[in-house]
Backbone as CSV, one residue per row, in Angstrom:
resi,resn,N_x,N_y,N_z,CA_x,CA_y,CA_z,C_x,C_y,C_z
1,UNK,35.407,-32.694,27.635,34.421,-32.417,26.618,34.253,-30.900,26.490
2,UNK,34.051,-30.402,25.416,34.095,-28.578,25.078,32.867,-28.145,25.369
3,UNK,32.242,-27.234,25.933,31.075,-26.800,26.372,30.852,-25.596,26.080
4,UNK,29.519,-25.659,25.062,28.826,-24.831,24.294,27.397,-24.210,25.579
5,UNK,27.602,-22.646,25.695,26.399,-22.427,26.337,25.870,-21.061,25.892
6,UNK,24.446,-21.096,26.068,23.956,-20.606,25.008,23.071,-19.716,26.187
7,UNK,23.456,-18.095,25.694,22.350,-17.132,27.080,21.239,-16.710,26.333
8,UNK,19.803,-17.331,26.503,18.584,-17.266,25.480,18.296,-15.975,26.765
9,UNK,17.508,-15.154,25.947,17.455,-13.793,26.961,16.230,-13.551,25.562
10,UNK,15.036,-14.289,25.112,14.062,-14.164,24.943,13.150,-14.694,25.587
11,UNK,11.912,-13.632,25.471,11.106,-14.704,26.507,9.904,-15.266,25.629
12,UNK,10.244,-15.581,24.673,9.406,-16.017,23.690,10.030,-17.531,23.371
13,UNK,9.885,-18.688,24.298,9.899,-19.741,24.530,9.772,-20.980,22.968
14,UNK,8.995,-20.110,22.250,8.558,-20.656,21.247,9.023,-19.937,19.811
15,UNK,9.160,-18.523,19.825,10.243,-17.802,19.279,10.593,-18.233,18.155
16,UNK,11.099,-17.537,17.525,12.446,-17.316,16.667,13.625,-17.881,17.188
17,UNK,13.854,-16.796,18.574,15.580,-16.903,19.191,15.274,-17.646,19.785
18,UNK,14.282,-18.374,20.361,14.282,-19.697,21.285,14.682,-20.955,20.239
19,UNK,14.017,-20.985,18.653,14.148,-22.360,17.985,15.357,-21.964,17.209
20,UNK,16.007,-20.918,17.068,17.318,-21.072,16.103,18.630,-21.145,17.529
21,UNK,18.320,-21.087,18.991,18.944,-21.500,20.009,18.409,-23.375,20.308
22,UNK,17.488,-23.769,19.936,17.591,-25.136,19.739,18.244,-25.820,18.764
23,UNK,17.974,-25.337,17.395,18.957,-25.590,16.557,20.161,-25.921,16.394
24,UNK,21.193,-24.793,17.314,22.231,-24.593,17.546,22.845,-25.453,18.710
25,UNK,21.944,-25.558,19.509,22.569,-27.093,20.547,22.336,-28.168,20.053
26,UNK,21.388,-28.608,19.290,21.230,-29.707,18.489,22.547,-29.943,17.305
27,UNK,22.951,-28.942,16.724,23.959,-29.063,15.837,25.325,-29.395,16.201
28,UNK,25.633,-27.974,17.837,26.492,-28.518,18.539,26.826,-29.607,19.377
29,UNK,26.116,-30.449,19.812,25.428,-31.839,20.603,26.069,-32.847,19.755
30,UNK,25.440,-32.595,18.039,25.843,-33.439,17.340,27.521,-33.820,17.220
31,UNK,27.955,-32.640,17.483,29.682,-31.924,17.215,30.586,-32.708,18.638
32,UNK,29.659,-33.622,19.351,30.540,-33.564,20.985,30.698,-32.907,21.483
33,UNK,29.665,-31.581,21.921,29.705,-31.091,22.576,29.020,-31.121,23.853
34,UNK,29.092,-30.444,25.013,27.993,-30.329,26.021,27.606,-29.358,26.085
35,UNK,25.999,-29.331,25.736,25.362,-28.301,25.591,24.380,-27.443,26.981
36,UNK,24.513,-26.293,26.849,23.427,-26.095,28.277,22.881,-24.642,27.870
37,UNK,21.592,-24.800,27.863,21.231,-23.596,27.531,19.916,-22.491,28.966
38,UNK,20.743,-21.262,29.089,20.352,-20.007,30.005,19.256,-19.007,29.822
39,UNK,18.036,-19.551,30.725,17.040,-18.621,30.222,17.430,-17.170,31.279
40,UNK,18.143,-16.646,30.415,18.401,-15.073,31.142,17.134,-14.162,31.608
41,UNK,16.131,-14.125,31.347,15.099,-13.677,31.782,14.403,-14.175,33.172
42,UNK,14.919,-15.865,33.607,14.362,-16.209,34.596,15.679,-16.506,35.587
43,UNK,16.165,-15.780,35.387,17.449,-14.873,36.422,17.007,-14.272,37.366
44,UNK,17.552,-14.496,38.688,17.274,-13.226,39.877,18.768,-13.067,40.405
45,UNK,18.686,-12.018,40.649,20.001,-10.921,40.752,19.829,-9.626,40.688
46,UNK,20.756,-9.008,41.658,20.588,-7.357,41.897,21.499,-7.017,40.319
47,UNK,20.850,-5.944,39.702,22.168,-5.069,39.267,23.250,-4.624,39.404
48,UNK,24.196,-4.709,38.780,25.561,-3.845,39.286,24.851,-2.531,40.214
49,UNK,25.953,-2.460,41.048,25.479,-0.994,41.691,26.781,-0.057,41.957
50,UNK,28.326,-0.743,40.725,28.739,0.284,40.476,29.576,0.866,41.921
51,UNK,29.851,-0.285,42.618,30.933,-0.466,44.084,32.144,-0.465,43.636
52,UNK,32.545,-0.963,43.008,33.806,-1.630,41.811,34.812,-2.500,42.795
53,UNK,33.945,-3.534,43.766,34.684,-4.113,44.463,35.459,-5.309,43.772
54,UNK,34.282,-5.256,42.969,35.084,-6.388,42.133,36.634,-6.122,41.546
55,UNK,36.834,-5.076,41.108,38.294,-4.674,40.354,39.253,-5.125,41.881
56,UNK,39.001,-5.123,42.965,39.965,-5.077,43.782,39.910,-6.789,44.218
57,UNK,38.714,-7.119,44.527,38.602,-8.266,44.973,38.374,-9.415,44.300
58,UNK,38.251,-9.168,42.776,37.906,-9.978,41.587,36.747,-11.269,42.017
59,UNK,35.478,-10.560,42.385,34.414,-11.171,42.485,33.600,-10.156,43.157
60,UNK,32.041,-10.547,43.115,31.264,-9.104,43.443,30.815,-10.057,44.283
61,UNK,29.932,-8.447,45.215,29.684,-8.083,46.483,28.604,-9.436,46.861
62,UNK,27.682,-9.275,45.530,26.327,-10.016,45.475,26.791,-11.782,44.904
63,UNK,26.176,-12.869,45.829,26.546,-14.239,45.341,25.202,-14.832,45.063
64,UNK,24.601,-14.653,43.399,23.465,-14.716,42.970,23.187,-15.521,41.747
65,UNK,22.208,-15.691,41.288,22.303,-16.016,39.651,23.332,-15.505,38.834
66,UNK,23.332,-14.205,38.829,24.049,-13.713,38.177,26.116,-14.248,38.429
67,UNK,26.399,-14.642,39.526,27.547,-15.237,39.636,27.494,-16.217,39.421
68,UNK,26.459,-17.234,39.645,26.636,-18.478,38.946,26.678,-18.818,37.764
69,UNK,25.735,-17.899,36.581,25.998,-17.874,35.237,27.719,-17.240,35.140
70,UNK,27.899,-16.425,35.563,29.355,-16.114,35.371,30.314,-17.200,35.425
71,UNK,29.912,-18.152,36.007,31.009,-19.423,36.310,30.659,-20.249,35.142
72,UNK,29.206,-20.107,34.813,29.446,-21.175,33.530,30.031,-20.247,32.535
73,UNK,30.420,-19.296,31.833,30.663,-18.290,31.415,32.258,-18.469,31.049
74,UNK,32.864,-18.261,32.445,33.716,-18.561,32.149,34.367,-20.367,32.276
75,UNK,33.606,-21.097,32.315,34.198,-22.957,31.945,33.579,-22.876,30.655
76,UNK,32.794,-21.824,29.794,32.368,-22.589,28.252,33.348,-22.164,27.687
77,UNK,33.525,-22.945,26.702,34.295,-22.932,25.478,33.653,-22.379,24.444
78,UNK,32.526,-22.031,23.811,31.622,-21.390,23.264,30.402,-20.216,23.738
79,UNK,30.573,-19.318,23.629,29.093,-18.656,24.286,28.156,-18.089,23.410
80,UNK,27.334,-18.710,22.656,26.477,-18.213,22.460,25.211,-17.034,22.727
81,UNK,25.111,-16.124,22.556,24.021,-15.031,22.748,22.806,-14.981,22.232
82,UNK,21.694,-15.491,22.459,20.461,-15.500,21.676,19.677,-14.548,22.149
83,UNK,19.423,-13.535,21.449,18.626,-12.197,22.137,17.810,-11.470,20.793
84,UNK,16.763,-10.950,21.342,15.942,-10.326,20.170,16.241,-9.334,19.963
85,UNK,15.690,-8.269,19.068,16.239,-6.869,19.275,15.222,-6.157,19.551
86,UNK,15.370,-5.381,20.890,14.348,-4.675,21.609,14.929,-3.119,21.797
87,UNK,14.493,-1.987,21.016,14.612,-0.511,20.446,16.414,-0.832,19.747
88,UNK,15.937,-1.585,18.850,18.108,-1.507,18.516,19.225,-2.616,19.328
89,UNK,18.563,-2.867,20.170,19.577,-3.310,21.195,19.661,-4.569,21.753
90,UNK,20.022,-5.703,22.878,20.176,-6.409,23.628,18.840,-6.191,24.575
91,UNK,18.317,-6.936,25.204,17.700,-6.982,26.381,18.211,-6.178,27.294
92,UNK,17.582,-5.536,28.125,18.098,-5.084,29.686,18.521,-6.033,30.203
93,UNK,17.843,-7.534,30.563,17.884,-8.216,31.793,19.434,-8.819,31.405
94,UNK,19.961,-8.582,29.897,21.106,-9.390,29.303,22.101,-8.227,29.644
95,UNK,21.777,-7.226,29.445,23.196,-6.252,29.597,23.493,-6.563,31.049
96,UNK,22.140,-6.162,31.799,22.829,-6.198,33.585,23.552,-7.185,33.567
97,UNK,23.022,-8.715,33.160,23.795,-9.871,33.682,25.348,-9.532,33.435
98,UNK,25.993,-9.024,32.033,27.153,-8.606,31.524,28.171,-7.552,32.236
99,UNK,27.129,-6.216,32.823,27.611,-5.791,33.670,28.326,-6.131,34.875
100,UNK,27.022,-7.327,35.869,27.592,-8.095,37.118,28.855,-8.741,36.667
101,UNK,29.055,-9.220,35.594,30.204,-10.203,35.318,31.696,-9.612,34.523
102,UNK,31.184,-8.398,34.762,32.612,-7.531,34.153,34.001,-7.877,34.126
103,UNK,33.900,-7.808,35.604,35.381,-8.413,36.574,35.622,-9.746,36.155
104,UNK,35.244,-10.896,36.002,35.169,-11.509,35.425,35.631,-11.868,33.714
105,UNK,35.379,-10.897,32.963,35.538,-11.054,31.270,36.919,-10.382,31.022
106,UNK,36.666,-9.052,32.167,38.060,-8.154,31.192,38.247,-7.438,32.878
107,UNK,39.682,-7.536,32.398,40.368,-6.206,33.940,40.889,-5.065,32.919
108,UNK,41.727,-4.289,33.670,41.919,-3.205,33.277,43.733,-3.111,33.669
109,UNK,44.369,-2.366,32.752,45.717,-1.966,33.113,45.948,-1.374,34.220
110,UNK,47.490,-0.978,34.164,47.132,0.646,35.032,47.230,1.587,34.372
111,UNK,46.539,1.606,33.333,46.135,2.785,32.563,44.917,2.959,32.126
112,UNK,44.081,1.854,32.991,42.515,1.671,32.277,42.159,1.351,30.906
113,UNK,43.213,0.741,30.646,42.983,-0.149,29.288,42.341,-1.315,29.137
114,UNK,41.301,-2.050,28.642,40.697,-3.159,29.419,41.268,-4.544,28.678
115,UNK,41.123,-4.993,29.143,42.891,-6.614,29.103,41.876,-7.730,29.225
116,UNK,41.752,-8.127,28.376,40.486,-9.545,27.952,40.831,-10.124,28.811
117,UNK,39.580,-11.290,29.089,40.154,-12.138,30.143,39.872,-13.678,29.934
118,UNK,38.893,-13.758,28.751,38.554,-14.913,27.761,38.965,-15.226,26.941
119,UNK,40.577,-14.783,26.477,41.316,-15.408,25.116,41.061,-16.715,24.996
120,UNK,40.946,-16.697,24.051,40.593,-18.502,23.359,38.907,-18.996,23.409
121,UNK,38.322,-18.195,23.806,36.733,-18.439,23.675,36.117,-18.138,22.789
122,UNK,35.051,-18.783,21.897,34.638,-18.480,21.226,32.992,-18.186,21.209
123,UNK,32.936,-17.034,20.296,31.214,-17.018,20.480,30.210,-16.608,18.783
124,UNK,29.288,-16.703,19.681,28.099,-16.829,18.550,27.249,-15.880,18.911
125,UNK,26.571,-14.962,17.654,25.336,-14.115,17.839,24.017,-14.490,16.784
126,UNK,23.192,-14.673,17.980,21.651,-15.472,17.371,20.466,-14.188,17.529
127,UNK,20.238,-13.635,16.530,19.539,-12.622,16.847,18.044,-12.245,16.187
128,UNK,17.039,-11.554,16.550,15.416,-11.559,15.348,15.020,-10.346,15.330
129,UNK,14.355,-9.691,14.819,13.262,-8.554,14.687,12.504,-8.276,13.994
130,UNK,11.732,-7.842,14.375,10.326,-8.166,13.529,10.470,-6.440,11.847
131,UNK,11.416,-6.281,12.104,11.609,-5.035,11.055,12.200,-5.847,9.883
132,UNK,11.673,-5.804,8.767,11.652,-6.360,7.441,13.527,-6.035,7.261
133,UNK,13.685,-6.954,6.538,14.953,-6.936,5.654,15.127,-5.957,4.472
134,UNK,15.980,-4.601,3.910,17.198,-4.474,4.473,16.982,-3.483,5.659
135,UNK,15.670,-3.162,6.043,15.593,-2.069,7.022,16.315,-2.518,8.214
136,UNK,16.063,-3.563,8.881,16.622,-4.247,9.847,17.961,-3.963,10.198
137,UNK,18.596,-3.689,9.213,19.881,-3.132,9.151,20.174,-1.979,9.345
138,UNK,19.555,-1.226,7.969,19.589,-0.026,7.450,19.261,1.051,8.827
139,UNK,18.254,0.514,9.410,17.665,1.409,10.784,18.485,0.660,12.110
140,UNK,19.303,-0.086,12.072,20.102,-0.454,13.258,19.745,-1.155,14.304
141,UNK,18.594,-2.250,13.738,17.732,-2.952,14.379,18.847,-4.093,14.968
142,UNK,19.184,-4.828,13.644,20.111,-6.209,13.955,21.431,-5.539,14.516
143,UNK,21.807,-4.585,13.724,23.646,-4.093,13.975,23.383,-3.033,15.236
144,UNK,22.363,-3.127,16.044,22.871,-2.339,17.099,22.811,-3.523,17.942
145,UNK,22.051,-4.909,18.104,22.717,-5.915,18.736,24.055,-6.333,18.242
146,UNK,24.145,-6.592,16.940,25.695,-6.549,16.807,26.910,-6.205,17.672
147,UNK,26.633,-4.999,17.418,27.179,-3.722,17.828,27.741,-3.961,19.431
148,UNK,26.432,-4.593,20.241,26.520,-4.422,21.743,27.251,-5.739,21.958
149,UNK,26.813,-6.666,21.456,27.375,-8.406,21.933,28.684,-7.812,21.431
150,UNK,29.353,-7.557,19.950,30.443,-7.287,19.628,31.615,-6.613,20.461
151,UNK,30.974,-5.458,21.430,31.837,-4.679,22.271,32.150,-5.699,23.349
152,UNK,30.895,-6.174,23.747,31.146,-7.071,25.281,32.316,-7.998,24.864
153,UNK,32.067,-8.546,23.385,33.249,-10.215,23.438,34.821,-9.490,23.298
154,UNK,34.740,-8.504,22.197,35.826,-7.643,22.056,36.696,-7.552,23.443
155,UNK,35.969,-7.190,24.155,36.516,-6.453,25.570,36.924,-7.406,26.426
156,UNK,36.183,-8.789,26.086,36.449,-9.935,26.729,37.569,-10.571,26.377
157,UNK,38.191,-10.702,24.776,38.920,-11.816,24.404,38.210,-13.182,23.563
158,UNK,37.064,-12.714,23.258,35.723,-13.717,22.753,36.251,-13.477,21.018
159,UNK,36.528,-13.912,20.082,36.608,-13.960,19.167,35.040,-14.713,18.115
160,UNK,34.568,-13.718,17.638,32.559,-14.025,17.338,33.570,-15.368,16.008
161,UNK,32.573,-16.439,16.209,32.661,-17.047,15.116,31.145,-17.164,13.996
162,UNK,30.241,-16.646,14.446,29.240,-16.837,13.714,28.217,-16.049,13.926
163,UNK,27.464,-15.160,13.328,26.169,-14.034,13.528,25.124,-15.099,12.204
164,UNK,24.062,-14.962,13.360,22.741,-15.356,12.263,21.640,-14.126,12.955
165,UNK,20.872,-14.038,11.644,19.619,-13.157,12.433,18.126,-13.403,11.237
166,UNK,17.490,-13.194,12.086,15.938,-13.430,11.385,15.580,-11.906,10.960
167,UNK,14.939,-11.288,10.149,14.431,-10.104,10.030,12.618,-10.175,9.496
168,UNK,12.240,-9.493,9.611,10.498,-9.537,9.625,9.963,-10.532,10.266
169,UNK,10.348,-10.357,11.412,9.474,-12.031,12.469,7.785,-11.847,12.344
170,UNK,7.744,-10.108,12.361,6.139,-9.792,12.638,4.681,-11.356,12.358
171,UNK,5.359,-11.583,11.403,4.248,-12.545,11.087,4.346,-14.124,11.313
172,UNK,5.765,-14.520,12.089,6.102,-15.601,12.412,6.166,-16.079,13.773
């Protein structure tokens, strides 16, 4: 069975990115899929700290949340990203997780070229902000999450099949 998983990294339970991440397992569910969805915020795990044991030993130092999401990570067949946009960007608690799981997504040549490591995966960006439409844009609210999920799948071998985003949540 193909397995759709979805890293909700809002902590707004009730949300925007929490109900257009229900949506989306409900739709995929419907599709035969198996759905499982990651409250990234109620994660415990150290940060990268930038050892780079992983490049040698292809797994890190720390055996935490953060490696266990990496394992579902890499068995989904879909990864969904549901994240708000907080100054432009991704969550903190979502980049670290991305960081810990580096070794994992993409290695490197021997020229430090970075060599996907998820060909054939596919993903999704679910994103909100409370900055009105076209500003949302225009000021780099939505497209600097873009921007960040885009580099991570890029680097991975993740080919995005779908971006949705909410703009002016303020009042929703």
């Amino acid at each position: 069975m193909k397995k759709l998983l979805i890293l909700n990294a809002s902590p707004r339970k009730n949300g925007n990115i929490s109900q257009m991440a229900k949506e989306l397992s409900a739709k995929y569910s419907a599709l035969g899929y198996e759905t499982e969805e990651v409250d990234v915020l109620k994660l415990k795990f150290t940060p990268c700290i930038a050892c780079m044991k992983c490049r040698s030993q292809n797994c890190c130092v720390f055996n935490d949340d953060a490696t266990f999401v990496g394992e579902k990570i890499s068995n989904a067949d879909i990864i969904a990203i549901a994240a708000p946009v907080w100054w432009g960007n991704i969550p903190g608690h979502l980049k670290s997780l991305f960081d810990r799981n580096v070794y994992r997504m993409m290695g490197e040549s021997r020229l430090g070229i970075p060599v996907p490591k998820l060909k054939g995966k596919k993903g999704i960006i679910l994103t909100a902000c409370t900055t009105p439409f076209p500003f949302s844009h225009l000021c780099g609210q939505v497209t600097g999450v873009y921007k960040a999920i885009n580099e991570i799948f890029k680097s991975s071998g993740i080919k995005i099949i779908s971006k949705k985003f909410k703009a002016g949540t303020r009042k929703r």
